[in-house]
PDB file of C-alpha atoms in Angstrom:
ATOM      1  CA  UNK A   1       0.000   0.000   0.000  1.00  0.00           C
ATOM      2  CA  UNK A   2       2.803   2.658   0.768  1.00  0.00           C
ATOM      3  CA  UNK A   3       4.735   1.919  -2.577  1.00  0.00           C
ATOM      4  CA  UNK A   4       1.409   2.688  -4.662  1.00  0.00           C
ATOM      5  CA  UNK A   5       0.878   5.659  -2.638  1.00  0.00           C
ATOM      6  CA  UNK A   6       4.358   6.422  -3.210  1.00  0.00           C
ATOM      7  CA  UNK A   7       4.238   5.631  -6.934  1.00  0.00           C
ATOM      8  CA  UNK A   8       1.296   7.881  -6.961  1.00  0.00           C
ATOM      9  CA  UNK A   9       2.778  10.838  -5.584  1.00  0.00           C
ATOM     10  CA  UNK A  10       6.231  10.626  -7.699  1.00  0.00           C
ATOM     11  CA  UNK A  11       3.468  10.976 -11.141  1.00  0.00           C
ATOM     12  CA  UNK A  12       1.976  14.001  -9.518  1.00  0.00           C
ATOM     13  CA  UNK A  13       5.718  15.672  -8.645  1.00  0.00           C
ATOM     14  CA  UNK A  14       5.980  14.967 -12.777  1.00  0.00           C
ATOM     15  CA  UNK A  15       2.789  16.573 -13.614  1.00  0.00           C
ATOM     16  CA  UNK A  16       2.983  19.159 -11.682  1.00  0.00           C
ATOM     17  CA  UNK A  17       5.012  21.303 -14.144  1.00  0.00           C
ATOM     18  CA  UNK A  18       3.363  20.384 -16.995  1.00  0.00           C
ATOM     19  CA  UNK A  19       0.004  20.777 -15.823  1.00  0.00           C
ATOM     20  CA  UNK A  20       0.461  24.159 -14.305  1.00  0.00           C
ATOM     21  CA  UNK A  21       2.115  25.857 -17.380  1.00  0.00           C
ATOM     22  CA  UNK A  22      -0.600  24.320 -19.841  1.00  0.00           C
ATOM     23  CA  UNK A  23      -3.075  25.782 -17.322  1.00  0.00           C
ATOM     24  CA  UNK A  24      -1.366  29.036 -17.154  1.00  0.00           C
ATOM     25  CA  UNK A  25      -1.341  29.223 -20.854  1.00  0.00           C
ATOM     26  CA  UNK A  26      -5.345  27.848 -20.881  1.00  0.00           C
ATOM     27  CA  UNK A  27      -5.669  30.830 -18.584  1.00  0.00           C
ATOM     28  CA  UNK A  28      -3.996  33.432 -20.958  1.00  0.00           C
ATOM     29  CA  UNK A  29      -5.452  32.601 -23.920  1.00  0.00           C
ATOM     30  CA  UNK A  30      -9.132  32.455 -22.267  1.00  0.00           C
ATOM     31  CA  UNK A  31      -7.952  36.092 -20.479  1.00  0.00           C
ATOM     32  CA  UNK A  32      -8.941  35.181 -16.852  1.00  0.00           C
ATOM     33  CA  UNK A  33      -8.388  37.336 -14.088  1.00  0.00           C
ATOM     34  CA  UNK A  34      -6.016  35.711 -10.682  1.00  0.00           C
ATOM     35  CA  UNK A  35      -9.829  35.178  -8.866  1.00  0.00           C
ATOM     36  CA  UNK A  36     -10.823  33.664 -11.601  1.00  0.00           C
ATOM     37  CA  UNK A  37      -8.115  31.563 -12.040  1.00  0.00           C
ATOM     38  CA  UNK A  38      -7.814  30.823  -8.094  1.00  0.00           C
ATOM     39  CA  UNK A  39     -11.600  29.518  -8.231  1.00  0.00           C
ATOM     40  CA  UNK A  40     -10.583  27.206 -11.107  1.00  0.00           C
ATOM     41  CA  UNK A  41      -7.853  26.254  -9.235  1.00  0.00           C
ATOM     42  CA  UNK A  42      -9.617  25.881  -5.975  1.00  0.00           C
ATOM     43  CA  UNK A  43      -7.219  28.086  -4.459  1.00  0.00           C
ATOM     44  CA  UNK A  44      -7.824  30.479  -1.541  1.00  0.00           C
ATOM     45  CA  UNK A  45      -4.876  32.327  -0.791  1.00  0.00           C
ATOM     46  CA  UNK A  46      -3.414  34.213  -3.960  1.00  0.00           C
ATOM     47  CA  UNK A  47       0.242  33.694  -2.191  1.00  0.00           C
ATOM     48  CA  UNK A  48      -0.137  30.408  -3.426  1.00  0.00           C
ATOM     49  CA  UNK A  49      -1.677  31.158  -6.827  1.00  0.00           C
ATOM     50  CA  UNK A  50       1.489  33.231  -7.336  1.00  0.00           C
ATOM     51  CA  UNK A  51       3.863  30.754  -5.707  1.00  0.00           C
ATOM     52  CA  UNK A  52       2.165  28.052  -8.560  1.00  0.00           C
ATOM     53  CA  UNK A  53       2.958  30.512 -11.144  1.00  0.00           C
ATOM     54  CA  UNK A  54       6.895  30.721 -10.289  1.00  0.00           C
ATOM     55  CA  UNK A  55       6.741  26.905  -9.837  1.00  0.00           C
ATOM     56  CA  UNK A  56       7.555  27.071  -6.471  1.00  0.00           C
ATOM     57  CA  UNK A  57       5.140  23.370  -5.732  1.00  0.00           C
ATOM     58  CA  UNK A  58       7.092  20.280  -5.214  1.00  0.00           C
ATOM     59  CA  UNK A  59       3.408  18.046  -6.548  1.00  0.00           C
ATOM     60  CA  UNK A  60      -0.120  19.467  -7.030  1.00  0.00           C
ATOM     61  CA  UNK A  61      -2.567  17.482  -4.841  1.00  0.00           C
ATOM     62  CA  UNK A  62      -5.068  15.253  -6.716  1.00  0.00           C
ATOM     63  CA  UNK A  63      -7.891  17.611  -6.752  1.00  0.00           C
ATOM     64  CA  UNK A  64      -5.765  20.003  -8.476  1.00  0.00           C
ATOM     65  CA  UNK A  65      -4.513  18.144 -11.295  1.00  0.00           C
ATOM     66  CA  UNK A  66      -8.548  16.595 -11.454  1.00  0.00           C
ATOM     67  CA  UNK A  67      -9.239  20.061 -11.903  1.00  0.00           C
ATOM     68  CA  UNK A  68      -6.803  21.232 -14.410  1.00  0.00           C
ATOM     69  CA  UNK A  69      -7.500  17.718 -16.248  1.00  0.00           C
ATOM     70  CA  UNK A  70     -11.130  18.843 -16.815  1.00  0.00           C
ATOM     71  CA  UNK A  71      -9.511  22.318 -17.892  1.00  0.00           C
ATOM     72  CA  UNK A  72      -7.355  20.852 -20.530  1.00  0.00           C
ATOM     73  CA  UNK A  73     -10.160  19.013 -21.962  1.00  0.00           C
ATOM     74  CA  UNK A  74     -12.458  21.573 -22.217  1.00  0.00           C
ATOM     75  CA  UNK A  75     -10.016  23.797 -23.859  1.00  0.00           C
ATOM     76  CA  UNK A  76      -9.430  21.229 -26.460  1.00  0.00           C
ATOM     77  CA  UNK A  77     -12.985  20.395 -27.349  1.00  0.00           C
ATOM     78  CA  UNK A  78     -13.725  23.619 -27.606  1.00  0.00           C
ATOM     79  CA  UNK A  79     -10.644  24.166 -30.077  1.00  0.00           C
ATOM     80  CA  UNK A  80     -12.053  20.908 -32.167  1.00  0.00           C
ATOM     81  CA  UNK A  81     -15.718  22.758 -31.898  1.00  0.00           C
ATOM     82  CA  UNK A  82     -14.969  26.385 -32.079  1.00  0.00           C
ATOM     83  CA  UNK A  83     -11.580  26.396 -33.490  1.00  0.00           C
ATOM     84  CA  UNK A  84     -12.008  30.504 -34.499  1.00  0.00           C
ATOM     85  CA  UNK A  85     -13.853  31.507 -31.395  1.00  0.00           C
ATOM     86  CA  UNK A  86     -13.168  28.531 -28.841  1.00  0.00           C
ATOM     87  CA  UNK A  87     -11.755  30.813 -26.013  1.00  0.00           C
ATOM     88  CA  UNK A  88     -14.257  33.556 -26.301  1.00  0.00           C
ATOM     89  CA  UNK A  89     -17.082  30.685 -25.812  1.00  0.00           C
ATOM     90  CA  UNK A  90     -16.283  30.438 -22.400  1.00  0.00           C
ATOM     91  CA  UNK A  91     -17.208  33.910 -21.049  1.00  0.00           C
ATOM     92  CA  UNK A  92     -20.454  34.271 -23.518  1.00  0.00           C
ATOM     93  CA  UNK A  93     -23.689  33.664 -21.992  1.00  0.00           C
ATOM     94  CA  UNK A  94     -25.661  30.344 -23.169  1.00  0.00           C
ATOM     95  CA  UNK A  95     -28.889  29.126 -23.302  1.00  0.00           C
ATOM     96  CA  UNK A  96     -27.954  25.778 -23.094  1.00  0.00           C
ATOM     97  CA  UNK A  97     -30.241  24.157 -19.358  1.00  0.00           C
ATOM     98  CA  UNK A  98     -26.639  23.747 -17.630  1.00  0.00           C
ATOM     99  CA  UNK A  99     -25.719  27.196 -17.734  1.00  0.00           C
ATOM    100  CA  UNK A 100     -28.845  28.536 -17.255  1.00  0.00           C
ATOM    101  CA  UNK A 101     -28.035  32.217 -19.734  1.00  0.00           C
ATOM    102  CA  UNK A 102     -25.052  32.366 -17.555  1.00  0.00           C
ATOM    103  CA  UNK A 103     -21.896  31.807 -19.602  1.00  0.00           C
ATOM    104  CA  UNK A 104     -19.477  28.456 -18.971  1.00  0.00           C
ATOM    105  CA  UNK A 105     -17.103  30.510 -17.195  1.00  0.00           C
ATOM    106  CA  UNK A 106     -19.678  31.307 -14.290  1.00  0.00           C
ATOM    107  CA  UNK A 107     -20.437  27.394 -14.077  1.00  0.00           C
ATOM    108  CA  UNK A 108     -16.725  26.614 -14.061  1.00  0.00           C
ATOM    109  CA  UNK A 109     -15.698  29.202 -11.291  1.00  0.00           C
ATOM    110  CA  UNK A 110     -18.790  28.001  -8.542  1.00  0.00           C
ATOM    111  CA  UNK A 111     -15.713  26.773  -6.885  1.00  0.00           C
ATOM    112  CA  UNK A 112     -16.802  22.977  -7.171  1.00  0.00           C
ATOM    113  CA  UNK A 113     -14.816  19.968  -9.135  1.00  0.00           C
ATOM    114  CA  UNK A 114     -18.261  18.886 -10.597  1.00  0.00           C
ATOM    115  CA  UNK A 115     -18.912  21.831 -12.634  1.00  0.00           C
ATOM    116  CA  UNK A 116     -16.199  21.488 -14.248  1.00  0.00           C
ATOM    117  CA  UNK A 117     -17.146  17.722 -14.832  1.00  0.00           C
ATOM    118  CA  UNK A 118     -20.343  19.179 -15.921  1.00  0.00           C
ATOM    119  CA  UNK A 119     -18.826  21.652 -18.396  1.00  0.00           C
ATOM    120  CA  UNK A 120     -16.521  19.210 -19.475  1.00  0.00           C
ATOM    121  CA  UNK A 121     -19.373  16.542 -20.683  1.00  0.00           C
ATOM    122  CA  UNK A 122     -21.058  19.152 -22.367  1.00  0.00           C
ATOM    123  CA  UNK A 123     -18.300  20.120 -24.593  1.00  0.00           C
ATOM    124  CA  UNK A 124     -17.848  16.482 -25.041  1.00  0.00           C
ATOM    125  CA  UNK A 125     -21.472  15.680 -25.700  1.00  0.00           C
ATOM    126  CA  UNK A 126     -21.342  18.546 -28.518  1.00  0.00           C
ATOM    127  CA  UNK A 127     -18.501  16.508 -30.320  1.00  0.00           C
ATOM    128  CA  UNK A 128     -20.627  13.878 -30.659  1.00  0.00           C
TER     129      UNK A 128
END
């Protein structure tokens, strides 16, 4: 049991650098603001949203790389979707019944892993 935790927590120390700059560039290129990005996240403390950005983490916990998982997803089927307008989709409103008018951004910031689950499945649903 203590080598697969072990095992488990050596692949998260090598994610952890990749997953934080693809989600800084997500971030960029979808123009979020630090809250924004610290709800993503599910960050509290900007010390540590800025700490993130310098790379100063020795291994994101699960939830976070769950979290920037169902990031990287959505960004991609968005770009297979939407490939012009894929990163201003996320801040327009939609009528679709999960966002309620509200735009995918809103849903994905609640603060909660499963909206971004829910965003996620959407996107994927729309791919077919």
């Amino acid at each position: 049991m203590a080598v697969a935790s072990a095992a488990k927590a050596t692949d998260r120390k090598d994610l952890t650098g990749p997953a934080l700059r693809t989600f800084f560039r997500i971030a960029e290129a979808w123009g979020l603001k630090e809250q924004e990005q610290m709800r993503l996240l599910g960050l509290d403390s900007r010390s540590t949203l800025q700490a993130w950005k310098r790379g100063a983490i020795a291994a994101l916990s699960k939830d976070a790389l769950e979290r920037i998982s169902y990031i990287m997803g959505i960004y991609k089927g968005l770009h297979i979707l939407l490939p012009k307008t894929a990163d201003e989709w996320v801040r327009k409103p939609n009528k679709a019944p999960i966002f309620a008018g509200r735009s995918a951004l809103d849903r994905m910031t609640s603060g909660n892993v499963a909206d971004l689950y829910v965003v996620r499945q959407y996107i994927d649903a729309q791919r077919g």
